[in-house]
Structures are given as C-alpha cells and as structure tokens.
Amino acid sequence: MLFSEFALWCERIEQLSGRLEMIDLIAGVLPDLDEEDLPIFVRFIRGLIFPDWSPTNLGIGPNLLYDAVAYVGGKKRSDIVMLVNKTGDAGKAVELFLLREKTQQARLFPGEELTLAEVYVTFERMADTGGAKSQREKQRNIQLLFSNASPLDGRYLTRLMLEELRIGVGEGNVRDAIARAFGVNPPLVDRAHQVINDLGEVARLAKSDPGALEKVNIELFRPVKVMLAQAGTIQDMITGSREVAAEFKYDGSRFQFHRSDDRTIIYSRRLEDLTDALPDVAEKLNAVCSGDLILDGEVIAIKDGRPMPFQTVLRRIRRKHDVAGHVGEIEMIPLVFDILYKDGRSLIDLPLTERRLILEESVTGSVAPQIRSSDEEELLAFYHAALDEGHEGIMLKVPASPYIPGNRGKHWIKCKPEVETMDLAVIGGEWGEGRRARHFGSFLLACRDDQDHLLPVSRVATGINDETLGILYDLFKDRVISESGKEVTFEPGIIFEIGYSEIQKSPNYASGYALRFPRFVRIRDDKRMDEIESLSSIIGRYRLAGERNGDQSPPRKNT
Ligand code: ATP
C-alpha cells in the first residue's frame, strides 16, 4: 500500500462520526492488505507505530520535526510554527507548508512515492538510532520522508510521528473491524488482543490462520496490559455473604516482572522497560524466585519502616543518570500480588485463588499479604490497618476471577478515602511572573472526547512547589509548539493528576465544563494519553455530584 493511500483512508475516517460506519470502512480495507502491510495499517490507524507491548518509541519532539520539514522546504522552523499557531494542528500546518512550498519549488518531491512499509522501516530505523549523533540521524530520516511526501501525506506523517493522529479510531473499533473483515468472533479477537497485546499481529493471524487465534498465549518479555480496579465499597463486594480476597493498596508504582534464567526485565504500567532504573528491585525479586515467571506487583519506597510518598518511587524511575549512586538512598520494596505465567504455562485463565497458591509456592518473599473474608468488621479493621501503616487503602478481589489484561471491571475494587481527582493532558501553559518568570507558572489541561480530541477543561497553578516548578520546566521546555505573548502551546503527552472541589458548567472552555479550585497533585507518567479523563466521565461526575447535592448546579462563570 502506498502511504498516500493510507493518508486518504485517514482523511475519510476523520470525516466520519458514526462508529458503525467507521468499522465498516476499516473492515472493507483490511482483507486487501498483504501480510506486511496489514499489521502496520492496523497500528497506524490507531496512531501507534509499534506494537502496544513494545517499549520502543520514536523519540521525536515537535521542534526536531519542524526543523527537518523546514529544511526540506528551504525555510526556517519559525515559518512552520507560524502555521501551527494559525491552525492549532501540527499536521495541518505541515500540510499547508508543503502545499505552499510545492507550488514554489517544482523539485520538492523528486523521489518515488512512499509506501506504508517504507515509512514503517524508516520509523524503526529512527527508533534504533542512539548515541551522540542520534538527533542528527533522526532529522536526516525525517527529511528523507518529507521530501517524498505529498501535502496530505505530510499531515498524517506529522501526526503519527508526534503521536497525535487522533482520527477517532479507538481500540474497540479496530477490534470489531478485524472480527468483521475476517469473519471471526469479536470475543476471540478481544481475548487474543489481551494476550498478544498487538492488534496488528492479531489481524495478521485472523487473516492467515484464524485457528491460531484460539491458541495464542502470553509470552515472556512481551508484556501484557495490567489489570485495573474500579472504585467501590466493602459492603458492595460482600453482598450475599460473598467472600473476598483483600490486600493492602500500596501507593507506589505498578510493575510487571518478567524473568528467565538468563534475562530479567521490569516493565512499568505503560510497559516501558524500567530495569536500569530499578536494579535493586530486580535483584530483590530474582533472589526470591527462580525459573520462568511473570509477576505483577507494586514497588514502594520505605524509610524508617513507613511508606514514602509515591513521588519518591517516580523520582527514581525518572532518573536517567547515576542510578547506582542513588540505589542505597531510599529502600525500594517490591510487593508481588499476582502471577501470570510460570515455566511455559499461562496462568491468567485460572481463578485468583489458584494463582495465589502458585504465587506462594513460586515466590518465597516479597509477596503482598492477603486475607480472605466475608466479614465487614474484619475487612474494615484491615482497611484501617492499611491506613495506619501509611498505605492508600485496600484492594478487594473476587477469588474466582481470572486475570484479564487491561480490564477495569468489578473483579478488583479499590477502597480508599474519597478524594476527587482526575487525570488530564497538559496542552498549554503560561510563563510565570516575578520569581517564576523563567518557569511555566500555570498549565492548561484537557480531557478527551469520544473522537480523542483534546478539549480544555481547566488551568492549574496551585499545588506546585518550587522544586516541582523546576522539574516541570525541564519536562515541558522541549514540548513548546508555539508561543503568543505569555501563552505557550505544548505538544500533548504529559498527564497531570488534578485535585478539585467541584465541576461546574462553563462557557470558558471548549469542553463546556471547568474545575473549581484545581490543584496539582502529581505527574502521571505511568498513564498513556488514551487513559486520561473522558468528557463523558466528567459529565457523569458532574451529574452524580448534582444528584448527591439534590440539585444541578446552574452554570457559573469560571473563576
Ligand atoms: P487506576 O490504576 O485504577 O487507573 P490509579 O492509577 O489512579 O487508577 P488507583 O486508583 O490508586 O490508581 O488504584 C489502582 C492501582 O493501585 C493499581 O494500578 C496498582 O498500581 C495499585 N495497587 C496497589 N496495591 C495493589 C494491590 N494489592 N493489587 C492491585 N493493585 C494495587
């Protein structure tokens, strides 16, 4: 397939609003794609370049991309930034730029037309380049791509590289399209996706050997999405005298540990490779188990016997240099609460009780304590013990439940003191004043709608201390897409957890809602952009609060 055909499909999909139309359209394309193009198309259409399980990323910021595109057109980066400011969309800006330059320079596109596979191979090459010359090498590859790209190709190449394709194609749509295209049962596609964690590969199997879909299994060093929890109460979980398994809810960082006798990798919740940042954790885990295993757990930081705030763990994870020098500073403790794989056998379909027995046999320390009870008093006492020991609350799990990767269902319930927070994407900011003049002083936050568009919902300036201000400056300085006066637009990709007192309707933000008294809680670098708060969830929270207060607050002007 030519990349220009892919770009045309993206444009068509972008114009659709109905889910069924979208599934029909994608299902119509898939059978015509060959073995090589099919997985690439399936990933690209979701805005992904590499499989979901792969820790690989392209590592390209907007400025590098604009520099390379400007070079191709013989212009300056600022010419593109001006168009980004005008359109508010990096993809459209590059498209306009190429359109303009193309008419002025007949030889801007002298090469052959790009194919989908060539684009993918170039991306792979870029992701592989490391070392001192990597930025220059990446820039050269981007120039190569854009010198052979049409303006429309440019729109979608840009969005793909900046990880903001956002044409509204969600995971569920692609799953249903694969099922439809190859006549496979949707639950089978769903299950294969949970296990393989790459819809591209699922599509390839569905086309070449649908029987193989039933036999797919989880594998070492191909991480699966972690199972998630819903908020709930002890009472709900034990209705009908149901027994539950309860564990402390640790406030650190989720990990998935894969080990064989000659290799060990610690993955984060986002499935990045954290092994180099947590050598002490890997050592501790290796000391308590043997054989081939996949374990699920939470790593916490401990000082004087008490858990430290989760930021301590995050700070260590983010540390890129001199990890060894910081290993002894604060003790990192892994607490394992699940086992997904042992010696060639997948355990995810077994009930929790059986997995727990295998876990206790296989791991001789570092296992998170668990109680089983249907007694409210006992579970309440366990909850208070967790809080007294400095943990976040408790997790209640259904003993008969399988491990469903990526699932957030009723099998796992989290009970913790109620604090209203939501995770939002940072899309802009404002330079600070006075003492904060060299830092970004406030941040513009967005939720996502059903089409994955980012809609502003709040600004936050409170809750950020001087140390965090410096960290945030370092984090955002290379993400600036454009500036106008004190206002800055950021390349989306960083997520904040924000506390608030109330949600109100507001004409001031495109989402139609605003947060009252927003307060920065933390950076959520363990979450992906598709996990940020959705507009429908905000509307749900708003209605719920109205019901609780016995009224629907009238629209108020945002303060
Ligand atoms: P979510 O993970 O549900 O999106 P969140 O990231 O804000 O929300 P919480 O709501 O605080 O996290 O709770 C879920 C997280 O709790 C898990 O992802 C895991 O990292 C952590 N956790 C701590 N202890 C446990 C445990 N015993 N079992 C499962 N998860 C645990």
mmCIF file of C-alpha atoms in Angstrom, residues 135-431:
data_model
loop_
_atom_site.group_PDB
_atom_site.id
_atom_site.type_symbol
_atom_site.label_atom_id
_atom_site.label_comp_id
_atom_site.label_asym_id
_atom_site.label_seq_id
_atom_site.Cartn_x
_atom_site.Cartn_y
_atom_site.Cartn_z
ATOM 1 C CA GLN A 135 19.251 13.641 16.752
ATOM 2 C CA ARG A 136 21.058 14.429 13.501
ATOM 3 C CA GLU A 137 20.375 10.932 12.199
ATOM 4 C CA LYS A 138 16.687 11.229 13.076
ATOM 5 C CA GLN A 139 16.484 14.603 11.397
ATOM 6 C CA ARG A 140 18.026 13.166 8.249
ATOM 7 C CA ASN A 141 15.428 10.393 8.187
ATOM 8 C CA ILE A 142 12.572 12.831 8.695
ATOM 9 C CA GLN A 143 13.900 14.943 5.826
ATOM 10 C CA LEU A 144 14.005 11.845 3.664
ATOM 11 C CA LEU A 145 10.363 11.042 4.438
ATOM 12 C CA PHE A 146 9.084 14.553 3.872
ATOM 13 C CA SER A 147 10.994 15.129 0.677
ATOM 14 C CA ASN A 148 8.959 12.285 -0.790
ATOM 15 C CA ALA A 149 5.658 13.191 0.846
ATOM 16 C CA SER A 150 2.612 14.886 -0.652
ATOM 17 C CA PRO A 151 0.976 17.604 1.477
ATOM 18 C CA LEU A 152 -1.721 15.165 2.667
ATOM 19 C CA ASP A 153 0.953 12.549 3.460
ATOM 20 C CA GLY A 154 2.685 15.306 5.415
ATOM 21 C CA ARG A 155 -0.406 15.867 7.570
ATOM 22 C CA TYR A 156 -0.584 12.247 8.674
ATOM 23 C CA LEU A 157 3.173 11.617 8.846
ATOM 24 C CA THR A 158 3.441 14.559 11.224
ATOM 25 C CA ARG A 159 0.583 13.406 13.411
ATOM 26 C CA LEU A 160 1.897 9.833 13.509
ATOM 27 C CA MET A 161 5.391 10.919 14.469
ATOM 28 C CA LEU A 162 4.137 13.269 17.157
ATOM 29 C CA GLU A 163 1.784 10.556 18.447
ATOM 30 C CA GLU A 164 -1.313 12.633 17.841
ATOM 31 C CA LEU A 165 -3.068 11.007 14.907
ATOM 32 C CA ARG A 166 -6.436 11.366 16.635
ATOM 33 C CA ILE A 167 -8.766 10.439 13.814
ATOM 34 C CA GLY A 168 -11.155 8.889 16.299
ATOM 35 C CA VAL A 169 -10.293 5.223 15.746
ATOM 36 C CA GLY A 170 -10.324 3.559 19.144
ATOM 37 C CA GLU A 171 -9.132 0.092 20.085
ATOM 38 C CA GLY A 172 -12.715 -1.243 20.137
ATOM 39 C CA ASN A 173 -13.421 -0.064 16.579
ATOM 40 C CA VAL A 174 -10.342 -1.798 15.198
ATOM 41 C CA ARG A 175 -11.129 -4.989 17.149
ATOM 42 C CA ASP A 176 -14.642 -5.087 15.693
ATOM 43 C CA ALA A 177 -13.336 -4.284 12.203
ATOM 44 C CA ILE A 178 -10.871 -7.203 12.363
ATOM 45 C CA ALA A 179 -13.649 -9.552 13.516
ATOM 46 C CA ARG A 180 -15.910 -8.366 10.692
ATOM 47 C CA ALA A 181 -13.203 -8.412 8.000
ATOM 48 C CA PHE A 182 -12.111 -11.985 8.666
ATOM 49 C CA GLY A 183 -15.364 -13.491 9.980
ATOM 50 C CA VAL A 184 -14.010 -14.151 13.475
ATOM 51 C CA ASN A 185 -15.979 -13.878 16.729
ATOM 52 C CA PRO A 186 -15.350 -10.479 18.398
ATOM 53 C CA PRO A 187 -14.696 -12.079 21.845
ATOM 54 C CA LEU A 188 -11.982 -14.231 20.252
ATOM 55 C CA VAL A 189 -10.303 -11.147 18.779
ATOM 56 C CA ASP A 190 -10.656 -9.457 22.156
ATOM 57 C CA ARG A 191 -9.067 -12.335 24.031
ATOM 58 C CA ALA A 192 -6.205 -12.669 21.508
ATOM 59 C CA HIS A 193 -5.556 -8.957 21.861
ATOM 60 C CA GLN A 194 -5.414 -9.198 25.667
ATOM 61 C CA VAL A 195 -2.847 -11.968 25.357
ATOM 62 C CA ILE A 196 -0.706 -10.809 22.393
ATOM 63 C CA ASN A 197 -1.085 -7.088 23.132
ATOM 64 C CA ASP A 198 -0.718 -6.090 19.494
ATOM 65 C CA LEU A 199 -3.792 -5.682 17.299
ATOM 66 C CA GLY A 200 -1.526 -5.666 14.224
ATOM 67 C CA GLU A 201 -0.410 -9.220 14.935
ATOM 68 C CA VAL A 202 -3.984 -10.232 15.844
ATOM 69 C CA ALA A 203 -5.154 -9.003 12.424
ATOM 70 C CA ARG A 204 -2.337 -10.877 10.687
ATOM 71 C CA LEU A 205 -3.313 -14.115 12.459
ATOM 72 C CA ALA A 206 -7.033 -13.586 11.848
ATOM 73 C CA LYS A 207 -6.280 -13.341 8.132
ATOM 74 C CA SER A 208 -3.689 -16.092 7.763
ATOM 75 C CA ASP A 209 -4.774 -18.665 10.348
ATOM 76 C CA PRO A 210 -7.914 -17.849 12.379
ATOM 77 C CA GLY A 211 -7.475 -21.182 14.235
ATOM 78 C CA ALA A 212 -4.204 -19.887 15.679
ATOM 79 C CA LEU A 213 -6.093 -17.050 17.385
ATOM 80 C CA GLU A 214 -7.576 -19.519 19.855
ATOM 81 C CA LYS A 215 -4.173 -20.906 20.753
ATOM 82 C CA VAL A 216 -2.291 -17.667 21.392
ATOM 83 C CA ASN A 217 -0.632 -17.442 24.741
ATOM 84 C CA ILE A 218 1.179 -14.884 26.815
ATOM 85 C CA GLU A 219 4.935 -14.974 26.390
ATOM 86 C CA LEU A 220 7.912 -13.929 28.429
ATOM 87 C CA PHE A 221 9.294 -10.478 27.535
ATOM 88 C CA ARG A 222 6.141 -9.477 25.659
ATOM 89 C CA PRO A 223 4.383 -7.533 28.462
ATOM 90 C CA VAL A 224 0.603 -7.564 28.763
ATOM 91 C CA LYS A 225 -1.559 -4.678 29.919
ATOM 92 C CA VAL A 226 -2.104 -4.694 33.661
ATOM 93 C CA MET A 227 -5.490 -5.486 35.196
ATOM 94 C CA LEU A 228 -7.128 -2.441 36.770
ATOM 95 C CA ALA A 229 -9.633 -1.728 39.524
ATOM 96 C CA GLN A 230 -12.878 0.190 39.929
ATOM 97 C CA ALA A 231 -13.671 2.296 42.959
ATOM 98 C CA GLY A 232 -16.167 0.654 45.304
ATOM 99 C CA THR A 233 -17.081 -0.270 48.844
ATOM 100 C CA ILE A 234 -16.608 -3.218 51.158
ATOM 101 C CA GLN A 235 -20.388 -3.524 51.543
ATOM 102 C CA ASP A 236 -20.941 -3.889 47.783
ATOM 103 C CA MET A 237 -18.271 -6.550 47.499
ATOM 104 C CA ILE A 238 -19.597 -8.785 50.285
ATOM 105 C CA THR A 239 -23.323 -8.669 49.499
ATOM 106 C CA GLY A 240 -24.781 -12.160 49.786
ATOM 107 C CA SER A 241 -22.019 -13.121 52.276
ATOM 108 C CA ARG A 242 -19.582 -13.328 49.423
ATOM 109 C CA GLU A 243 -16.021 -13.970 50.454
ATOM 110 C CA VAL A 244 -13.404 -11.610 49.049
ATOM 111 C CA ALA A 245 -9.624 -11.585 48.917
ATOM 112 C CA ALA A 246 -8.250 -8.371 50.423
ATOM 113 C CA GLU A 247 -4.791 -6.867 50.137
ATOM 114 C CA PHE A 248 -3.295 -3.546 51.131
ATOM 115 C CA LYS A 249 -3.403 -0.966 48.382
ATOM 116 C CA TYR A 250 0.176 0.215 48.094
ATOM 117 C CA ASP A 251 0.875 3.688 46.791
ATOM 118 C CA GLY A 252 3.941 3.321 44.632
ATOM 119 C CA SER A 253 4.423 2.280 41.061
ATOM 120 C CA ARG A 254 2.997 -0.741 39.283
ATOM 121 C CA PHE A 255 5.450 -3.185 37.779
ATOM 122 C CA GLN A 256 5.377 -6.350 35.714
ATOM 123 C CA PHE A 257 8.413 -8.549 36.244
ATOM 124 C CA HIS A 258 9.491 -10.986 33.524
ATOM 125 C CA ARG A 259 12.310 -13.385 34.300
ATOM 126 C CA SER A 260 14.028 -16.384 32.767
ATOM 127 C CA ASP A 261 17.316 -17.834 33.964
ATOM 128 C CA ASP A 262 19.354 -15.535 31.758
ATOM 129 C CA ARG A 263 17.213 -12.420 31.417
ATOM 130 C CA THR A 264 15.196 -10.108 33.666
ATOM 131 C CA ILE A 265 13.022 -7.138 32.730
ATOM 132 C CA ILE A 266 10.891 -4.884 34.913
ATOM 133 C CA TYR A 267 8.137 -3.182 32.919
ATOM 134 C CA SER A 268 6.085 -0.199 34.075
ATOM 135 C CA ARG A 269 2.319 0.046 33.874
ATOM 136 C CA ARG A 270 2.853 1.724 30.479
ATOM 137 C CA LEU A 271 5.055 -1.246 29.601
ATOM 138 C CA GLU A 272 8.283 0.739 29.410
ATOM 139 C CA ASP A 273 11.474 -1.058 30.432
ATOM 140 C CA LEU A 274 12.402 0.131 33.950
ATOM 141 C CA THR A 275 15.107 -2.446 34.655
ATOM 142 C CA ASP A 276 18.006 0.020 34.500
ATOM 143 C CA ALA A 277 16.263 2.435 36.868
ATOM 144 C CA LEU A 278 15.413 -0.271 39.422
ATOM 145 C CA PRO A 279 18.426 -2.622 39.630
ATOM 146 C CA ASP A 280 17.874 -3.168 43.383
ATOM 147 C CA VAL A 281 14.260 -4.203 42.800
ATOM 148 C CA ALA A 282 15.299 -6.651 40.079
ATOM 149 C CA GLU A 283 17.917 -8.089 42.427
ATOM 150 C CA LYS A 284 15.408 -8.485 45.267
ATOM 151 C CA LEU A 285 12.894 -10.215 43.018
ATOM 152 C CA ASN A 286 15.488 -12.508 41.496
ATOM 153 C CA ALA A 287 16.550 -13.527 44.988
ATOM 154 C CA VAL A 288 13.072 -14.778 45.913
ATOM 155 C CA CYS A 289 12.148 -16.799 42.843
ATOM 156 C CA SER A 290 13.554 -18.992 40.115
ATOM 157 C CA GLY A 291 12.536 -20.389 36.726
ATOM 158 C CA ASP A 292 10.469 -18.587 34.080
ATOM 159 C CA LEU A 293 7.910 -16.221 35.606
ATOM 160 C CA ILE A 294 5.743 -13.172 35.007
ATOM 161 C CA LEU A 295 4.778 -11.386 38.229
ATOM 162 C CA ASP A 296 2.519 -8.379 38.849
ATOM 163 C CA GLY A 297 3.025 -6.017 41.762
ATOM 164 C CA GLU A 298 3.679 -2.575 43.144
ATOM 165 C CA VAL A 299 7.052 -1.141 44.152
ATOM 166 C CA ILE A 300 7.054 1.246 47.103
ATOM 167 C CA ALA A 301 9.712 3.355 48.786
ATOM 168 C CA ILE A 302 10.260 2.800 52.524
ATOM 169 C CA LYS A 303 12.016 4.971 55.068
ATOM 170 C CA ASP A 304 12.117 4.216 58.805
ATOM 171 C CA GLY A 305 9.610 1.453 58.222
ATOM 172 C CA ARG A 306 6.981 3.790 56.731
ATOM 173 C CA PRO A 307 5.996 4.118 53.066
ATOM 174 C CA MET A 308 7.217 7.308 51.430
ATOM 175 C CA PRO A 309 5.007 9.299 49.043
ATOM 176 C CA PHE A 310 4.743 7.681 45.602
ATOM 177 C CA GLN A 311 6.762 10.597 44.130
ATOM 178 C CA THR A 312 9.861 9.077 45.693
ATOM 179 C CA VAL A 313 9.479 5.981 43.534
ATOM 180 C CA LEU A 314 8.683 8.081 40.470
ATOM 181 C CA ARG A 315 11.754 10.238 41.009
ATOM 182 C CA ARG A 316 13.919 7.127 40.971
ATOM 183 C CA ILE A 317 12.187 5.755 37.875
ATOM 184 C CA ARG A 318 12.757 9.008 36.007
ATOM 185 C CA ARG A 319 16.422 9.116 36.972
ATOM 186 C CA LYS A 320 18.467 8.625 33.810
ATOM 187 C CA HIS A 321 21.964 9.105 35.223
ATOM 188 C CA ASP A 322 23.848 7.858 38.241
ATOM 189 C CA VAL A 323 21.202 5.332 39.271
ATOM 190 C CA ALA A 324 23.850 3.334 41.146
ATOM 191 C CA GLY A 325 24.686 6.365 43.302
ATOM 192 C CA HIS A 326 21.047 6.620 44.442
ATOM 193 C CA VAL A 327 20.251 2.954 44.958
ATOM 194 C CA GLY A 328 21.170 2.920 48.655
ATOM 195 C CA GLU A 329 19.459 6.248 49.456
ATOM 196 C CA ILE A 330 15.933 5.019 49.928
ATOM 197 C CA GLU A 331 14.848 1.419 50.128
ATOM 198 C CA MET A 332 12.638 0.235 47.263
ATOM 199 C CA ILE A 333 10.424 -2.705 48.171
ATOM 200 C CA PRO A 334 8.616 -4.799 45.561
ATOM 201 C CA LEU A 335 5.313 -6.299 46.688
ATOM 202 C CA VAL A 336 4.043 -9.032 44.398
ATOM 203 C CA PHE A 337 0.306 -9.669 44.293
ATOM 204 C CA ASP A 338 -0.212 -11.791 41.181
ATOM 205 C CA ILE A 339 1.428 -14.332 38.897
ATOM 206 C CA LEU A 340 0.537 -14.573 35.201
ATOM 207 C CA TYR A 341 2.936 -17.145 33.828
ATOM 208 C CA LYS A 342 5.118 -19.945 35.093
ATOM 209 C CA ASP A 343 7.540 -22.207 33.226
ATOM 210 C CA GLY A 344 5.854 -22.068 29.845
ATOM 211 C CA ARG A 345 2.288 -22.057 31.206
ATOM 212 C CA SER A 346 -0.065 -19.093 31.096
ATOM 213 C CA LEU A 347 -1.983 -18.738 34.377
ATOM 214 C CA ILE A 348 -4.296 -15.868 33.501
ATOM 215 C CA ASP A 349 -7.376 -18.028 32.996
ATOM 216 C CA LEU A 350 -7.063 -19.647 36.429
ATOM 217 C CA PRO A 351 -9.097 -18.224 39.308
ATOM 218 C CA LEU A 352 -7.277 -15.839 41.640
ATOM 219 C CA THR A 353 -7.264 -18.443 44.446
ATOM 220 C CA GLU A 354 -5.297 -20.893 42.283
ATOM 221 C CA ARG A 355 -2.932 -18.217 41.024
ATOM 222 C CA ARG A 356 -2.342 -17.183 44.620
ATOM 223 C CA LEU A 357 -1.349 -20.748 45.598
ATOM 224 C CA ILE A 358 1.093 -20.911 42.679
ATOM 225 C CA LEU A 359 2.426 -17.459 43.618
ATOM 226 C CA GLU A 360 3.056 -18.523 47.218
ATOM 227 C CA GLU A 361 4.817 -21.698 46.030
ATOM 228 C CA SER A 362 6.944 -19.844 43.481
ATOM 229 C CA VAL A 363 7.977 -16.706 45.314
ATOM 230 C CA THR A 364 9.478 -17.067 48.772
ATOM 231 C CA GLY A 365 9.373 -13.433 49.909
ATOM 232 C CA SER A 366 8.080 -10.065 48.712
ATOM 233 C CA VAL A 367 4.522 -11.420 48.378
ATOM 234 C CA ALA A 368 1.843 -8.907 49.417
ATOM 235 C CA PRO A 369 -0.107 -10.344 52.388
ATOM 236 C CA GLN A 370 -3.701 -11.290 51.618
ATOM 237 C CA ILE A 371 -6.689 -12.133 53.817
ATOM 238 C CA ARG A 372 -9.922 -13.846 52.767
ATOM 239 C CA SER A 373 -13.125 -12.784 54.489
ATOM 240 C CA SER A 374 -16.803 -12.052 54.090
ATOM 241 C CA ASP A 375 -16.997 -10.242 57.402
ATOM 242 C CA GLU A 376 -17.490 -6.484 57.157
ATOM 243 C CA GLU A 377 -15.930 -5.776 60.570
ATOM 244 C CA GLU A 378 -12.827 -7.760 59.738
ATOM 245 C CA LEU A 379 -12.425 -6.065 56.369
ATOM 246 C CA LEU A 380 -12.953 -2.647 57.943
ATOM 247 C CA ALA A 381 -10.266 -3.409 60.507
ATOM 248 C CA PHE A 382 -7.963 -4.443 57.635
ATOM 249 C CA TYR A 383 -8.753 -1.155 55.869
ATOM 250 C CA HIS A 384 -7.856 0.876 58.974
ATOM 251 C CA ALA A 385 -4.690 -1.143 59.498
ATOM 252 C CA ALA A 386 -3.671 -0.273 55.925
ATOM 253 C CA LEU A 387 -4.248 3.452 56.532
ATOM 254 C CA ASP A 388 -2.474 3.299 59.922
ATOM 255 C CA GLU A 389 0.566 1.756 58.280
ATOM 256 C CA GLY A 390 0.618 4.601 55.757
ATOM 257 C CA HIS A 391 -0.859 2.787 52.764
ATOM 258 C CA GLU A 392 -3.579 4.118 50.488
ATOM 259 C CA GLY A 393 -6.426 1.771 51.375
ATOM 260 C CA ILE A 394 -7.280 -1.791 50.384
ATOM 261 C CA MET A 395 -7.958 -3.765 47.219
ATOM 262 C CA LEU A 396 -10.814 -6.268 47.233
ATOM 263 C CA LYS A 397 -10.650 -9.037 44.654
ATOM 264 C CA VAL A 398 -13.134 -11.710 43.611
ATOM 265 C CA PRO A 399 -11.472 -15.065 44.476
ATOM 266 C CA ALA A 400 -12.880 -16.815 41.399
ATOM 267 C CA SER A 401 -11.801 -14.126 38.939
ATOM 268 C CA PRO A 402 -9.314 -14.697 36.101
ATOM 269 C CA TYR A 403 -6.623 -12.139 35.312
ATOM 270 C CA ILE A 404 -7.982 -10.051 32.453
ATOM 271 C CA PRO A 405 -5.196 -7.877 30.982
ATOM 272 C CA GLY A 406 -6.206 -4.241 30.566
ATOM 273 C CA ASN A 407 -9.594 -4.854 32.134
ATOM 274 C CA ARG A 408 -11.141 -2.474 34.643
ATOM 275 C CA GLY A 409 -14.119 -4.400 35.898
ATOM 276 C CA LYS A 410 -15.885 -5.441 39.066
ATOM 277 C CA HIS A 411 -13.360 -8.193 39.821
ATOM 278 C CA TRP A 412 -10.986 -5.767 41.510
ATOM 279 C CA ILE A 413 -12.353 -2.997 43.711
ATOM 280 C CA LYS A 414 -10.255 -0.270 45.288
ATOM 281 C CA CYS A 415 -11.349 1.219 48.613
ATOM 282 C CA LYS A 416 -9.605 4.383 49.700
ATOM 283 C CA PRO A 417 -10.615 7.637 51.418
ATOM 284 C CA GLU A 418 -12.504 9.727 48.931
ATOM 285 C CA VAL A 419 -10.511 12.463 47.212
ATOM 286 C CA GLU A 420 -11.771 13.881 43.956
ATOM 287 C CA THR A 421 -9.014 13.886 41.350
ATOM 288 C CA MET A 422 -8.828 13.366 37.607
ATOM 289 C CA ASP A 423 -6.011 12.753 35.142
ATOM 290 C CA LEU A 424 -5.816 15.408 32.392
ATOM 291 C CA ALA A 425 -3.486 16.120 29.469
ATOM 292 C CA VAL A 426 -1.367 19.268 29.642
ATOM 293 C CA ILE A 427 -1.828 21.114 26.334
ATOM 294 C CA GLY A 428 -0.530 24.576 27.152
ATOM 295 C CA GLY A 429 0.740 26.932 29.765
ATOM 296 C CA GLU A 430 1.663 30.450 30.635
ATOM 297 C CA TRP A 431 5.056 31.904 31.578
#
